[in-house]
Coordinates of C-alpha atoms in Angstrom, one line a residue:
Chain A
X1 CA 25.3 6.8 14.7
X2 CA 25.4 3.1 15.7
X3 CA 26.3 -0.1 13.9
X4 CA 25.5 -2.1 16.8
X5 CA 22.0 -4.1 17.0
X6 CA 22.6 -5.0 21.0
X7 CA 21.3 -1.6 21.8
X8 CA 18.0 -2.0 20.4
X9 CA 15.1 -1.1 23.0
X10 CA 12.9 -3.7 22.4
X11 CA 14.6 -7.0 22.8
X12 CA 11.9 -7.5 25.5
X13 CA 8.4 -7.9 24.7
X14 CA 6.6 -4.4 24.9
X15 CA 2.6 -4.8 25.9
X16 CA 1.4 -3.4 22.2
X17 CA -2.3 -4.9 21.6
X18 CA -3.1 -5.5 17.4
X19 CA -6.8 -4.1 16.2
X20 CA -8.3 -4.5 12.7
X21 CA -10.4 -2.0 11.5
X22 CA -12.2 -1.9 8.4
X23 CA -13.1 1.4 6.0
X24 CA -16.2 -0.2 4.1
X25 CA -17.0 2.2 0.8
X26 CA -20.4 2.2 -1.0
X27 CA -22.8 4.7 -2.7
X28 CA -25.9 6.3 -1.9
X29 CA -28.1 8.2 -3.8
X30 CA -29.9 11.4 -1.7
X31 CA -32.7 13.2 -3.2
X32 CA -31.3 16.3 -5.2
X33 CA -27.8 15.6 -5.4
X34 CA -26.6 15.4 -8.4
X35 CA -24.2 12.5 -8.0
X36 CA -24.1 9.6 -5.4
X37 CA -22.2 10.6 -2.4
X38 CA -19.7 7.7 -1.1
X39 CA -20.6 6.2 2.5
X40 CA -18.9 4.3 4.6
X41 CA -20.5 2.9 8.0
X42 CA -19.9 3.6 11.5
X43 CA -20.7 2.2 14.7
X44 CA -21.6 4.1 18.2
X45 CA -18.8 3.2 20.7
X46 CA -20.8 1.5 24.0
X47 CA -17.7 2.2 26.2
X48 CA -14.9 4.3 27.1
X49 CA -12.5 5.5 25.8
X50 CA -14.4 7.4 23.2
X51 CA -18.0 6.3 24.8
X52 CA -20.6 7.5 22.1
X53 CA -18.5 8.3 19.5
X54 CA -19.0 7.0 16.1
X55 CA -15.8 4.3 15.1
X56 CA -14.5 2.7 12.4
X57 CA -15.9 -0.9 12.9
X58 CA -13.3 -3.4 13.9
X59 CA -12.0 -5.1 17.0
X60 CA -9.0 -7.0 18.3
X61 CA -7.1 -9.1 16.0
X62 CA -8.1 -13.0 17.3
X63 CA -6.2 -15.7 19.0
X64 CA -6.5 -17.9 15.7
X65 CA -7.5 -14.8 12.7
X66 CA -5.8 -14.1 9.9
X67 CA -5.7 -10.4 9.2
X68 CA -7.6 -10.7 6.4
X69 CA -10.1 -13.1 8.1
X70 CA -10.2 -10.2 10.7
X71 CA -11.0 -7.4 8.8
X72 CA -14.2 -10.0 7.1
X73 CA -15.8 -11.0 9.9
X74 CA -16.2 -7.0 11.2
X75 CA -17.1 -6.4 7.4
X76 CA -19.6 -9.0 8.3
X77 CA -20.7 -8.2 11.7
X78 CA -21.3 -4.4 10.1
X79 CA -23.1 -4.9 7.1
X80 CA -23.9 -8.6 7.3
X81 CA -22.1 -9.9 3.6
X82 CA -19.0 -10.4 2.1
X83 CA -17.3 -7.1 0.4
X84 CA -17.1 -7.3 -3.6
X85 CA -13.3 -6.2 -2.3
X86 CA -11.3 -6.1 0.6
X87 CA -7.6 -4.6 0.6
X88 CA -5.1 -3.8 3.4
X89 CA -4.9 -0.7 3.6
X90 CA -2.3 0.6 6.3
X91 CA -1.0 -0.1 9.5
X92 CA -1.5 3.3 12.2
X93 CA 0.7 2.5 15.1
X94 CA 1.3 6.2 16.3
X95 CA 2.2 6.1 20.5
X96 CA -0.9 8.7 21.3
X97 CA -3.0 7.3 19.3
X98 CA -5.4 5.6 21.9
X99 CA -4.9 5.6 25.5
X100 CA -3.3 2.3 25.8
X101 CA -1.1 1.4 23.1
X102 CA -2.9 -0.4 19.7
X103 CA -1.9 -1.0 16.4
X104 CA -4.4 -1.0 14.0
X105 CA -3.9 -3.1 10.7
X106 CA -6.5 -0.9 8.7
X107 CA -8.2 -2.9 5.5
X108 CA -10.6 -1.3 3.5
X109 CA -13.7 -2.8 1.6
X110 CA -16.1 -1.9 -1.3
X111 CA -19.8 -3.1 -0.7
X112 CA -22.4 -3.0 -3.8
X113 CA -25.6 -0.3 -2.8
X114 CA -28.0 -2.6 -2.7
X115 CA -26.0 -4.3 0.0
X116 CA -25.4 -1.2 1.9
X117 CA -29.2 -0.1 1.1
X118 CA -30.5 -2.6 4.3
X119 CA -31.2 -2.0 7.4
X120 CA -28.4 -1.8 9.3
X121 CA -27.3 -3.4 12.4
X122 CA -27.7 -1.3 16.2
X123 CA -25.6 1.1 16.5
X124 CA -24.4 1.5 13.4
X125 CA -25.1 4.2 10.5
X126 CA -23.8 5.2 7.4
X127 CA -22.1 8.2 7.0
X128 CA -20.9 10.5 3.6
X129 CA -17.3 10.1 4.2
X130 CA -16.6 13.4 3.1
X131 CA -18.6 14.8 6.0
X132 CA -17.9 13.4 8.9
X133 CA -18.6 13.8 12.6
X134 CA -14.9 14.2 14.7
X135 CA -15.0 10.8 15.1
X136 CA -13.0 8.1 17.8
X137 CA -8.9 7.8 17.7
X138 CA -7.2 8.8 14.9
X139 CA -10.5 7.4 12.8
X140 CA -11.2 10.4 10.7
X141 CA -7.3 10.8 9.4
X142 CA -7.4 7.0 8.8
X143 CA -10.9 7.6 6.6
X144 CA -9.4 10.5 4.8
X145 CA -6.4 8.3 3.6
X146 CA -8.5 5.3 2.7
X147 CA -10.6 8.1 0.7
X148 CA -7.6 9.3 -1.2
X149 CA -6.8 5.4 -2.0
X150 CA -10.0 4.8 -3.4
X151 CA -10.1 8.1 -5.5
X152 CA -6.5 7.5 -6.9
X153 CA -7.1 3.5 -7.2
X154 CA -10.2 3.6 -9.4
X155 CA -8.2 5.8 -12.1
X156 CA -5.4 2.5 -12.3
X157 CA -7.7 -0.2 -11.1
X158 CA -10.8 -2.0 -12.0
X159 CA -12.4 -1.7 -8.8
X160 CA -15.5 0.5 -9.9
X161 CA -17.2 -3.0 -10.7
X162 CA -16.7 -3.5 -7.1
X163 CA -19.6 -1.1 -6.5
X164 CA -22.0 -2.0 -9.5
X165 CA -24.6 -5.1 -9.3
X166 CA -23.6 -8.2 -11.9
X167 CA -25.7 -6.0 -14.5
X168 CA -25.0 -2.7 -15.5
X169 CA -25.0 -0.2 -18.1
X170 CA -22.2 2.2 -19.1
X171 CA -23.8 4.9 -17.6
X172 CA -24.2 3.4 -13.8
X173 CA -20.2 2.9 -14.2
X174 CA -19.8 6.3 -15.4
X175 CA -22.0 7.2 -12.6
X176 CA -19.8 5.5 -9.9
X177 CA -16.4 7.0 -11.3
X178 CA -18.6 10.2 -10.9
X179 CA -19.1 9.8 -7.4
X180 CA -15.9 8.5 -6.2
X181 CA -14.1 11.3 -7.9
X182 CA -16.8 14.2 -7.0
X183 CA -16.9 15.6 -10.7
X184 CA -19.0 14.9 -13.8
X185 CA -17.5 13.1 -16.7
X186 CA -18.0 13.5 -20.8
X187 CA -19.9 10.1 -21.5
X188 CA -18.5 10.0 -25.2
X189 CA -14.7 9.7 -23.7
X190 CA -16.1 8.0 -20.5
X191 CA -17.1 5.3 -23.1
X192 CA -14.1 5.4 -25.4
X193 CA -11.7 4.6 -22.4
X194 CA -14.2 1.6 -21.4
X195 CA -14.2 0.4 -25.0
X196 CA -10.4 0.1 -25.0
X197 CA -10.4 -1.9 -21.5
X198 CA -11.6 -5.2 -22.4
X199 CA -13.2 -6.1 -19.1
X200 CA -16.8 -5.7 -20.0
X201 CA -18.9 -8.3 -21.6
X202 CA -21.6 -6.9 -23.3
X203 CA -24.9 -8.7 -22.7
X204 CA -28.0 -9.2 -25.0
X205 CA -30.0 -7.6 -22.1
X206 CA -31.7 -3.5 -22.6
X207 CA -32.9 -1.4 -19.5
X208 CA -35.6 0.1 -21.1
X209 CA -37.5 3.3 -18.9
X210 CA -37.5 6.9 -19.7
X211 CA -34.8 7.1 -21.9
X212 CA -33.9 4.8 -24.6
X213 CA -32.6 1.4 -24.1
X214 CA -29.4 0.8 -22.9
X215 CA -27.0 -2.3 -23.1
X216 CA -26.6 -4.2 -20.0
X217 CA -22.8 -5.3 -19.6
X218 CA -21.4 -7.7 -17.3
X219 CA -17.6 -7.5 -16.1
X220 CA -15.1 -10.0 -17.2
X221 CA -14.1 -12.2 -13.5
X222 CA -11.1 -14.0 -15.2
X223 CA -9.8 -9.9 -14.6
X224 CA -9.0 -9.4 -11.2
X225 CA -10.3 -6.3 -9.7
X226 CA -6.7 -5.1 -8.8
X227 CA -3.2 -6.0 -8.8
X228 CA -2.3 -8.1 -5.8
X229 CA 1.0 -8.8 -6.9
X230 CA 2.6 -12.0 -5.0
X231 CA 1.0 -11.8 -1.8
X232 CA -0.6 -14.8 0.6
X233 CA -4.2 -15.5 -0.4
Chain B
X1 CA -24.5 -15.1 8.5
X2 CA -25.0 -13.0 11.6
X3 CA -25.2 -9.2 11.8
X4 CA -24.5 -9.4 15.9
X5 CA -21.6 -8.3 17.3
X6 CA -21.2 -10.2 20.2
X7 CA -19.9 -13.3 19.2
X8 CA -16.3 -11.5 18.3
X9 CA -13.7 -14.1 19.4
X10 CA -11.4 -11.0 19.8
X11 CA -13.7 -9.0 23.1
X12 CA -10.3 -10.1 24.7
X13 CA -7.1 -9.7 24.2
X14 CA -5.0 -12.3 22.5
X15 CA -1.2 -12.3 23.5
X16 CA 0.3 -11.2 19.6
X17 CA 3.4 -9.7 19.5
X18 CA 4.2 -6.9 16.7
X19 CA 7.6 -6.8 14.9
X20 CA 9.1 -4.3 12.7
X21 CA 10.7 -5.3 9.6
X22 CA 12.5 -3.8 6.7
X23 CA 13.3 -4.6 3.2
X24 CA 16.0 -2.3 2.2
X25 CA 17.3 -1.8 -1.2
X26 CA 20.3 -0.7 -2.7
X27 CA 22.6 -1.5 -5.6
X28 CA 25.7 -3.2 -6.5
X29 CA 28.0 -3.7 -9.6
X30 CA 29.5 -7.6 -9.9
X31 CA 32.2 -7.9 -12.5
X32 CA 31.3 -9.1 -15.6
X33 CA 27.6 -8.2 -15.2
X34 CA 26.0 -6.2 -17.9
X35 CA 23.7 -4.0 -15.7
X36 CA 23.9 -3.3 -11.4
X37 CA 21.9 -6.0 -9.2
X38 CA 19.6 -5.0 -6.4
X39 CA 20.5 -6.2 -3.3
X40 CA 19.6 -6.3 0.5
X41 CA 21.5 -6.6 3.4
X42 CA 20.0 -9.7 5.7
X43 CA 21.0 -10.2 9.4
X44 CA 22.2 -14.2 10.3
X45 CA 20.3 -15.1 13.4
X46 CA 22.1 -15.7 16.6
X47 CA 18.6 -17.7 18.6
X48 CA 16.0 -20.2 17.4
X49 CA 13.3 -19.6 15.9
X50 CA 15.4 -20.7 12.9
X51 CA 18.9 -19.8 14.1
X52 CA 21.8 -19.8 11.7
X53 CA 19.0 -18.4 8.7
X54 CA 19.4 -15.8 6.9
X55 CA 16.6 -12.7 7.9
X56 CA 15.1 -9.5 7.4
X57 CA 16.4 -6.7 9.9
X58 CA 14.1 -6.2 11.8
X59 CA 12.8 -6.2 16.1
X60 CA 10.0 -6.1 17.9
X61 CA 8.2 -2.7 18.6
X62 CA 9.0 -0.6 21.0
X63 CA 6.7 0.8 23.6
X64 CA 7.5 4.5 23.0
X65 CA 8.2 3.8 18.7
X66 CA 5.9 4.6 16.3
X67 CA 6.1 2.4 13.3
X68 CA 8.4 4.4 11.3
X69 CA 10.6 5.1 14.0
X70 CA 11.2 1.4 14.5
X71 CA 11.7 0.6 11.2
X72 CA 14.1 4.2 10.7
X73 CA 15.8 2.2 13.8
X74 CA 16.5 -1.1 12.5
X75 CA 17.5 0.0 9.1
X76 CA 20.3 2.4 11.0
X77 CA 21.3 -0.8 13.1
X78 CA 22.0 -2.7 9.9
X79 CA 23.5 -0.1 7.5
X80 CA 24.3 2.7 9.5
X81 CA 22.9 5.5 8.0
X82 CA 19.4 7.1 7.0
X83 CA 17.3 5.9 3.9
X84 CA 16.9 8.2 1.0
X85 CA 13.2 6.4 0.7
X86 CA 11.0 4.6 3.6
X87 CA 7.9 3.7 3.3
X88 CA 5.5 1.0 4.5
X89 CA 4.9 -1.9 2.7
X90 CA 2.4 -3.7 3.9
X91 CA 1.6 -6.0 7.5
X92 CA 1.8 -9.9 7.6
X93 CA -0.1 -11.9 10.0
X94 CA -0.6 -15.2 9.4
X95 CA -1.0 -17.4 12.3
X96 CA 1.2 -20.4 10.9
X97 CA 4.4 -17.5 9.9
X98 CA 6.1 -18.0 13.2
X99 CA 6.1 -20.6 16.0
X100 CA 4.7 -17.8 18.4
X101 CA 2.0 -15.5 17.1
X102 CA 4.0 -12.6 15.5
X103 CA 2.1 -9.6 13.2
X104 CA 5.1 -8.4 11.3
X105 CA 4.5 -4.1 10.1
X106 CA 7.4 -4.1 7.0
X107 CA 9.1 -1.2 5.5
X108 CA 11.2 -0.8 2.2
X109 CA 13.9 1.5 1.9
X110 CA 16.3 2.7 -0.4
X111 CA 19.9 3.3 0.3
X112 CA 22.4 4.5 -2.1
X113 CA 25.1 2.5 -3.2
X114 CA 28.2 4.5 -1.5
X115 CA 26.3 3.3 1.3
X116 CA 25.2 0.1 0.6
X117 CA 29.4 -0.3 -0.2
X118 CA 30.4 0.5 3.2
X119 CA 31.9 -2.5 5.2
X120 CA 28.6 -4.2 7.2
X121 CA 28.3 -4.9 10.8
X122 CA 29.1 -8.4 11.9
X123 CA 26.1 -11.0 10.9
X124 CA 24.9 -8.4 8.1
X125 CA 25.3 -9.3 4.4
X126 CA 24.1 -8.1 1.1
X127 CA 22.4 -10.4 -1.1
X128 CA 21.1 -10.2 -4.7
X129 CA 17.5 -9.8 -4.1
X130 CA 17.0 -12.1 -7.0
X131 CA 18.4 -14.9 -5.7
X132 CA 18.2 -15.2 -2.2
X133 CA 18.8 -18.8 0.0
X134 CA 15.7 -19.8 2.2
X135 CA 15.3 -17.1 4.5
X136 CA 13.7 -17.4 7.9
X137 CA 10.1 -17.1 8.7
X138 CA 7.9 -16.0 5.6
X139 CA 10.7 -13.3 4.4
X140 CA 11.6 -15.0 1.0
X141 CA 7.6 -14.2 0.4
X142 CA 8.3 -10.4 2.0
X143 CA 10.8 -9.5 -0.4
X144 CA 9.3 -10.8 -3.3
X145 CA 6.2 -8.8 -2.9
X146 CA 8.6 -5.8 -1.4
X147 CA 10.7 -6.6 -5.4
X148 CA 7.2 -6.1 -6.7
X149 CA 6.1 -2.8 -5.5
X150 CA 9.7 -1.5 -6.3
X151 CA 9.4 -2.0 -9.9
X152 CA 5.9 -1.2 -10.2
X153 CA 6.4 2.2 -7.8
X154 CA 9.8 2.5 -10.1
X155 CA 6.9 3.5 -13.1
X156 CA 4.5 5.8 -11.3
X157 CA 7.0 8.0 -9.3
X158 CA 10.7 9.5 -8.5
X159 CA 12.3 6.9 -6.3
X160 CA 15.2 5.6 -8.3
X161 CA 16.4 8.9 -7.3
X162 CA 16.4 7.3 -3.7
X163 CA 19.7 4.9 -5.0
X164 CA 21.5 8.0 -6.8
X165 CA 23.9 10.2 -5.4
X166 CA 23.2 14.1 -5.5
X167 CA 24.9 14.4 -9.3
X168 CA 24.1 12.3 -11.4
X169 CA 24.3 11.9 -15.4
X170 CA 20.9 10.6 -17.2
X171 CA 23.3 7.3 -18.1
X172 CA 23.5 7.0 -14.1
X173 CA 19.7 7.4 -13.9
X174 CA 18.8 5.1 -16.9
X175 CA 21.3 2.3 -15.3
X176 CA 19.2 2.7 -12.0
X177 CA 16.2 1.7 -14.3
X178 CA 17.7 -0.7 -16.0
X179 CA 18.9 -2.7 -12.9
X180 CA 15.4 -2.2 -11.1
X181 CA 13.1 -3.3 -14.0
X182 CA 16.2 -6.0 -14.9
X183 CA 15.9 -5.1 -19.0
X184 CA 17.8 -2.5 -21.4
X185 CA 16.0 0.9 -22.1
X186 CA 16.6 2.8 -25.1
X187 CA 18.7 5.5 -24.0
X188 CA 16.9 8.1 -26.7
X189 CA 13.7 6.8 -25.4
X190 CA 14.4 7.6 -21.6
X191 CA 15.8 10.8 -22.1
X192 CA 12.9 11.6 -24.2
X193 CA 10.9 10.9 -21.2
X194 CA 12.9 12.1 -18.7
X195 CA 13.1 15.9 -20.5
X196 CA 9.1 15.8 -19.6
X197 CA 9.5 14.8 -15.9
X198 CA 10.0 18.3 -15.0
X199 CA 12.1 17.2 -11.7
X200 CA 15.4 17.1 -13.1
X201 CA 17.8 20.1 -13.1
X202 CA 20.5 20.7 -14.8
X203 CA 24.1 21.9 -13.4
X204 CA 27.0 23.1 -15.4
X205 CA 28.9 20.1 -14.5
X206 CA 30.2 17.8 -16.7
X207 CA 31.5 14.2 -15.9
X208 CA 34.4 13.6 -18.0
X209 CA 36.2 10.4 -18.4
X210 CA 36.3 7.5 -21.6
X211 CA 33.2 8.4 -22.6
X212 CA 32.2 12.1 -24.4
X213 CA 31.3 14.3 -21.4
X214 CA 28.3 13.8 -19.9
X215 CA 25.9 16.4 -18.0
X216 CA 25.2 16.2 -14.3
X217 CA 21.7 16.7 -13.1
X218 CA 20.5 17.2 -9.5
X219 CA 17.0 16.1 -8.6
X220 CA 14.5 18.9 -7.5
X221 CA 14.4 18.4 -4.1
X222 CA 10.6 20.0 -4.2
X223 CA 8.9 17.5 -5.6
X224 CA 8.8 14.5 -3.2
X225 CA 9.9 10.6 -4.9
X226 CA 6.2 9.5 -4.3
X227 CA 2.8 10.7 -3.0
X228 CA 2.2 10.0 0.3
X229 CA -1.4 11.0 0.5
X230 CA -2.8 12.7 3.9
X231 CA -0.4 9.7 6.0
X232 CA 0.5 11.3 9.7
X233 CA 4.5 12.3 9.0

């Protein structure tokens, strides 16, 4: 055990190249499931190492890029908008992790399903993340922890509303706590907990259809999403 | 908006360097203070960028380090010993936070305070994390948001046990609370919610002193201080 800092190994500057990847969320509705699944897009990988394997989209950190600004324009290049919500999500830096050594700052992002519903670019599909293909690099260990993010985060956070249009009735946000957590919920205590919340703003709008009309709410914006706590904008 | 991909800025590889920092926390009783402070040890820098400054331990990575490693590295260079608790905190890249383009992965750890007491290497002090001078580079904004997650994470999990020795009383334990969240708990309270944690187990030790003697407890080593969630160990 050493107290000195002159042994370190890496006084010199080790050839270590920084990626951004992004883990985009949203929902899809399949005929005769019962729930939406949660689906996350990936894109084909034109060259080695990997070749044809579905990624993660992301790329090297730029010259000039914030990491933030990094992880939005692959959001962008992906599925062509802004996310409702974008988080850091982890850095993966293992040695074997890729042939040549990359870090990977890992963000992840929640896009609403009529965003995710267009066609998508080439070479890049959506996927139900809890069924994946083995997919490049360490990708499917990095979606399995952004999966257990999202399924913990919506139970402290108010990041469901990142998934739902500006319009919605209590039983499309039921319906997207539903999905993210795989399991039905009882809609009399799924609407007492959102009574108590004070982040919805109910509406004088009905969406009338086969059953009978139900308010339209819209979500409070002076509430943030989720605690950022003091970090850079 | 564009849904191509090839007008990436980042197709080739930008020369960014990736440093390793850690925020480690520990505590320490002043005379005539009612509760413990949290403090950090800081290293004095020897070379410009901003030499003579006051800075997060830290290096650059290594080429055979994973992540952890490097930070498990640089905290044994500073205080000498292993953490109880280590665990990322979150990766800062702005381009404007150093004069050379500098992605900084940062770590927070706790060490106990026999530890933290132990005479510190040359150019290493400990510093109320409270009130810290200007610090190099963008760490005054680090710790603050590493001071953050500590007393949220202090709520939702086990790691004050990361700054207590193996026996402990609940006083000790409370005190750790106390010093982290910086406000007086009501002792009947705390033990109150502390007999429903489950992790605590009693020994037939007493501490006996001024005071009526006090239990010891040991923490139950099978319950880990927080979830990791599927992370690579």
């Amino acid at each position: 055990m050493t107290t000195t800092t002159s042994t370190s190994p890496a006084t010199a500057h080790a050839d270590i190249r920084v990626a951004v990847s992004t883990v985009i969320f949203s929902l899809r509705r399949e005929p005769g499931r019962e729930r939406p699944s949660v689906v996350i897009p990936l894109v084909r990988r034109t060259r080695a190492p990997h070749e044809g394997q579905w990624a993660l989209p992301g790329g090297w950190l730029g010259a000039d890029e914030d990491l933030e600004m990094a992880a939005s324009r692959t959001l962008r290049e992906t599925t062509g908008l802004a996310p409702s919500f974008l988080e850091q999500l982890y850095a993966f830096g293992a040695v074997d992790r890729s042939p040549t050594r990359a870090v990977s700052i890992v963000y992840w992002a929640l896009v609403r399903e009529d965003v995710s519903a267009r066609p998508a670019p080439e070479n890049v599909a959506w996927f139900d993340a809890t069924s994946l293909p083995a997919l490049a690099f360490d990708h499917n260990q990095i979606v399995e922890y952004a999966l257990w993010r999202l399924r913990n985060k919506v139970g402290y956070s108010r990041i469901a509303h990142g998934l739902l249009p500006e319009l919605f009735t209590l039983a499309d946000l039921r319906e997207v706590y539903e999905a993210i957590l795989d399991r039905r919920l009882d809609p009399a205590n799924f609407r007492r907990q959102v009574d108590t919340s004070g982040t919805l703003i109910p509406t004088d709008g009905f969406r009338t259809g086969s059953h009978r009309p139900a308010r339209l709410y819209r979500y409070d914006h002076d509430v943030e999403l989720a605690e950022r706590g003091p970090l850079p904008e």
